[in-house]
CSV table of C-alpha atoms and ligand atoms in Angstrom, one decimal:
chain,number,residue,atom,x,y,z
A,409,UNK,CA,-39.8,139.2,-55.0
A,410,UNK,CA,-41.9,136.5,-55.3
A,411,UNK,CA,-39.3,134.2,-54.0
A,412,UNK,CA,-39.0,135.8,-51.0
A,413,UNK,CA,-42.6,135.7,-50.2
A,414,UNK,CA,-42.5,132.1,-50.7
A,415,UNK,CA,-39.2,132.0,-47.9
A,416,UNK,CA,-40.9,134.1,-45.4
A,417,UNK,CA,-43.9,132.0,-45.6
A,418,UNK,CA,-41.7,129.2,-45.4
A,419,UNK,CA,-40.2,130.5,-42.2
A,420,UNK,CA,-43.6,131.0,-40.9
A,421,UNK,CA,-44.8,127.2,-41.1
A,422,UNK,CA,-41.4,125.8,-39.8
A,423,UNK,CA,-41.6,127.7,-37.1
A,424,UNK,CA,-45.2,126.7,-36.7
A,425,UNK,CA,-44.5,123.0,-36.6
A,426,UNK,CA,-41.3,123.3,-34.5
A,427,UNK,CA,-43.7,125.4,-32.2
A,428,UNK,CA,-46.0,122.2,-31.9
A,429,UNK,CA,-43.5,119.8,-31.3
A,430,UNK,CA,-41.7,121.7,-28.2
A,431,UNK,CA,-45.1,121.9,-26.6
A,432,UNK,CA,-45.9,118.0,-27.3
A,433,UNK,CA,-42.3,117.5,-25.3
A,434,UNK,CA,-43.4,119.5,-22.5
A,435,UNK,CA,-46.6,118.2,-22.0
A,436,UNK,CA,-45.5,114.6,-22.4
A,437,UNK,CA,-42.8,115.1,-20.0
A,438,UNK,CA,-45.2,117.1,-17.1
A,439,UNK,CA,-47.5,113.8,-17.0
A,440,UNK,CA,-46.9,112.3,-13.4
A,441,UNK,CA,-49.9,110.2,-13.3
A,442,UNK,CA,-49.0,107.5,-15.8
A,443,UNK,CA,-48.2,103.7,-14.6
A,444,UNK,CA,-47.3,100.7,-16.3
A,445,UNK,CA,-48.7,97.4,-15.5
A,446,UNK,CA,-49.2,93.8,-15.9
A,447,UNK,CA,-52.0,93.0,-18.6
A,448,UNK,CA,-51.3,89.3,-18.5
A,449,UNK,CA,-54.9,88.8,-17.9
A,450,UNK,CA,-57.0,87.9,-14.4
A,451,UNK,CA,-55.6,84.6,-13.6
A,452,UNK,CA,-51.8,86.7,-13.3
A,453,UNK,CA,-50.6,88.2,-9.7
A,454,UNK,CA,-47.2,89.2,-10.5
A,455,UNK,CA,-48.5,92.8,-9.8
A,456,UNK,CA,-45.8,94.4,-11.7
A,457,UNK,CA,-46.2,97.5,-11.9
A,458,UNK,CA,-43.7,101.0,-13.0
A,459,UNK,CA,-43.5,104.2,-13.9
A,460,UNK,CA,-41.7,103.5,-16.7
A,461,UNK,CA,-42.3,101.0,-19.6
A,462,UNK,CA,-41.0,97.5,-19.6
A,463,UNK,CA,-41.6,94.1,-19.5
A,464,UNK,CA,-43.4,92.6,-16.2
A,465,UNK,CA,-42.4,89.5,-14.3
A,466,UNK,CA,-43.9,87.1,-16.6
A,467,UNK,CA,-41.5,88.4,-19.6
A,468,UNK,CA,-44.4,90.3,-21.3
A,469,UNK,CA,-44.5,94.1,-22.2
A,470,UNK,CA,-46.5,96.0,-19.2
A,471,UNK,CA,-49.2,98.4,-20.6
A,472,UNK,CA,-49.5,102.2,-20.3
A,473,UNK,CA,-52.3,103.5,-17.9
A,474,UNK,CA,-52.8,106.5,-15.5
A,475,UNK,CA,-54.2,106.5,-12.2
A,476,UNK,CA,-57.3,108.3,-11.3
A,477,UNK,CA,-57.5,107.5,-7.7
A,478,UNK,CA,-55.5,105.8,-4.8
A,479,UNK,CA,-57.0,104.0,-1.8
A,480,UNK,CA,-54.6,102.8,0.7
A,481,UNK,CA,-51.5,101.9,-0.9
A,482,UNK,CA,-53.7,100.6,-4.3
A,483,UNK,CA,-54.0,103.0,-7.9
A,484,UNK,CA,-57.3,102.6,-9.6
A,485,UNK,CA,-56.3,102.6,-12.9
A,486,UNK,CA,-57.8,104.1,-16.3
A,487,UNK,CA,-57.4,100.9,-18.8
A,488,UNK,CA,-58.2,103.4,-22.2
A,489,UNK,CA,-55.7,103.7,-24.8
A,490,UNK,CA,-52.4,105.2,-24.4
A,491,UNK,CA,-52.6,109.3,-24.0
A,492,UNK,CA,-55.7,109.7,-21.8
A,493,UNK,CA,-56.5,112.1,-19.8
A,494,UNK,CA,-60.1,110.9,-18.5
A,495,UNK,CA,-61.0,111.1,-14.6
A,496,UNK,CA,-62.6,108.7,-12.6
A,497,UNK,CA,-66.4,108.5,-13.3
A,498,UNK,CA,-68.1,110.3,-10.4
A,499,UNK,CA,-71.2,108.1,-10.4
A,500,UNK,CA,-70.0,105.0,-10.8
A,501,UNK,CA,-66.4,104.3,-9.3
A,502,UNK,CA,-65.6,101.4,-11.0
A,503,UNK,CA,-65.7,103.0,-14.4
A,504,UNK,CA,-63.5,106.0,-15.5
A,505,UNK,CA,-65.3,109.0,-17.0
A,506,UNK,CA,-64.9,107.0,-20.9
A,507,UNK,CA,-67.0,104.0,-19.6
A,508,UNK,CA,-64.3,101.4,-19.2
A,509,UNK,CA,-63.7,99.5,-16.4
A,510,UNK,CA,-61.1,100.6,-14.2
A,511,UNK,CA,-58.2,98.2,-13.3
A,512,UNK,CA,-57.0,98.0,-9.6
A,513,UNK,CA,-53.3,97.7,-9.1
A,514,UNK,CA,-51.3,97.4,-5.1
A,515,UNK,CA,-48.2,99.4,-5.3
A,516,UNK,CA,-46.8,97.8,-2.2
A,517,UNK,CA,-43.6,96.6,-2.6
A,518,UNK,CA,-43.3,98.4,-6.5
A,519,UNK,CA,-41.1,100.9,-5.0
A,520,UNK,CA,-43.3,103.5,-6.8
A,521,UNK,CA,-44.1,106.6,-4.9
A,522,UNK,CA,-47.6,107.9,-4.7
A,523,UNK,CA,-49.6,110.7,-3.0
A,524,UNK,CA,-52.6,109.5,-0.5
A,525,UNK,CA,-53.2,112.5,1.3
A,526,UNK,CA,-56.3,111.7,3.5
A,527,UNK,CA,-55.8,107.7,2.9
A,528,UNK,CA,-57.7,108.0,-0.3
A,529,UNK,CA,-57.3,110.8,-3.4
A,530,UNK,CA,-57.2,111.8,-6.7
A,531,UNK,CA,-53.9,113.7,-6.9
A,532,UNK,CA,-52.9,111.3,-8.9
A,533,UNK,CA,-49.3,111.7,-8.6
A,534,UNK,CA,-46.6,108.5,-9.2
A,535,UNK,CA,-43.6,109.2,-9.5
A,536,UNK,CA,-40.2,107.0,-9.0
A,537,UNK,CA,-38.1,109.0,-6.3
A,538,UNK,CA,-39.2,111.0,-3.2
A,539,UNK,CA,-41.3,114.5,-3.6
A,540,UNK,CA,-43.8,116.4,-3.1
A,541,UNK,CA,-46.9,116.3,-4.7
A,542,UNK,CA,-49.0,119.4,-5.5
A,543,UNK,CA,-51.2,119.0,-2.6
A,544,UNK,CA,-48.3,119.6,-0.8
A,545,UNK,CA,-47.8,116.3,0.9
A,546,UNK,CA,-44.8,113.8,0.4
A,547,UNK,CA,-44.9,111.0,-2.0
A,548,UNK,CA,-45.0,108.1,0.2
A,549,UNK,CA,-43.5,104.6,-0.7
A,550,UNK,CA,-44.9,101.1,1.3
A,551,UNK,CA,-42.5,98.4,0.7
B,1329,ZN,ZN1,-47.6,89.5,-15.5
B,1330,ZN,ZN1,-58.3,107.5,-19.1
B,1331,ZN,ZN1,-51.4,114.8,-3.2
């Protein structure tokens, strides 16, 4: 009997942990807001910039950040580390809501798509085909 208390508790944590990981998968997947970009420093303008990772122009890897606003056809960018979910700092537009600075990135000509309702919002939403965006507008593209 004992044995089969051990099995069910068993069970119990595997299902547990399986449990965790689905839900990591979905929520990894549901992200629309994440970019990659050129980090080669100031003095680059090769503007590369994807929704998927990858090497920019200059043959180095592009690194992970999400956008937390658009203005025109240009992100604002969060520059934290990979996974965050912080919003633009209300009070002060060139920070985002941990206190780094934010990075500005055009997307003209990336053939990413991006929602600016209004000319200027914080949907947020990238994406590399045509859509719609939750605020029920079209992705656009500017080439
Ligand atoms: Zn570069
Ligand atoms: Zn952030
Ligand atoms: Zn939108």
């Amino acid at each position: 009997m004992r044995n089969a208390k051990f099995f069910v508790l068993f069970l119990a944590i595997t299902a547990f942990f399986l449990g965790m990981t689905v839900q990591t998968a979905i929520t990894a997947e549901e992200r629309n807001d994440v970019l990659y970009y050129c980090d080669c420093g100031p003095d680059c303008h090769c503007n590369s910039v994807s929704t998927k990772p990858g090497n920019c122009k200059c043959n180095k890897p592009m690194k992970w950040g999400h956008v937390i606003k658009v203005e025109g056809d240009e992100a604002i960018l969060c520059t934290c580390a990979e996974g965050c979910k912080c919003a633009i700092d209300a009070n002060d537009p060139t920070k985002c809501g941990c206190g780094n600075k934010v990075t500005r990135v055009s997307l003209k000509g990336t053939g990413v798509y991006f929602c600016n309702c209004g000319g200027s919002c914080q949907c947020n939403t990238v994406s590399d085909q045509p859509g719609k965006c939750k605020c029920g507008m079209d992705l656009k593209k500017v080439d």
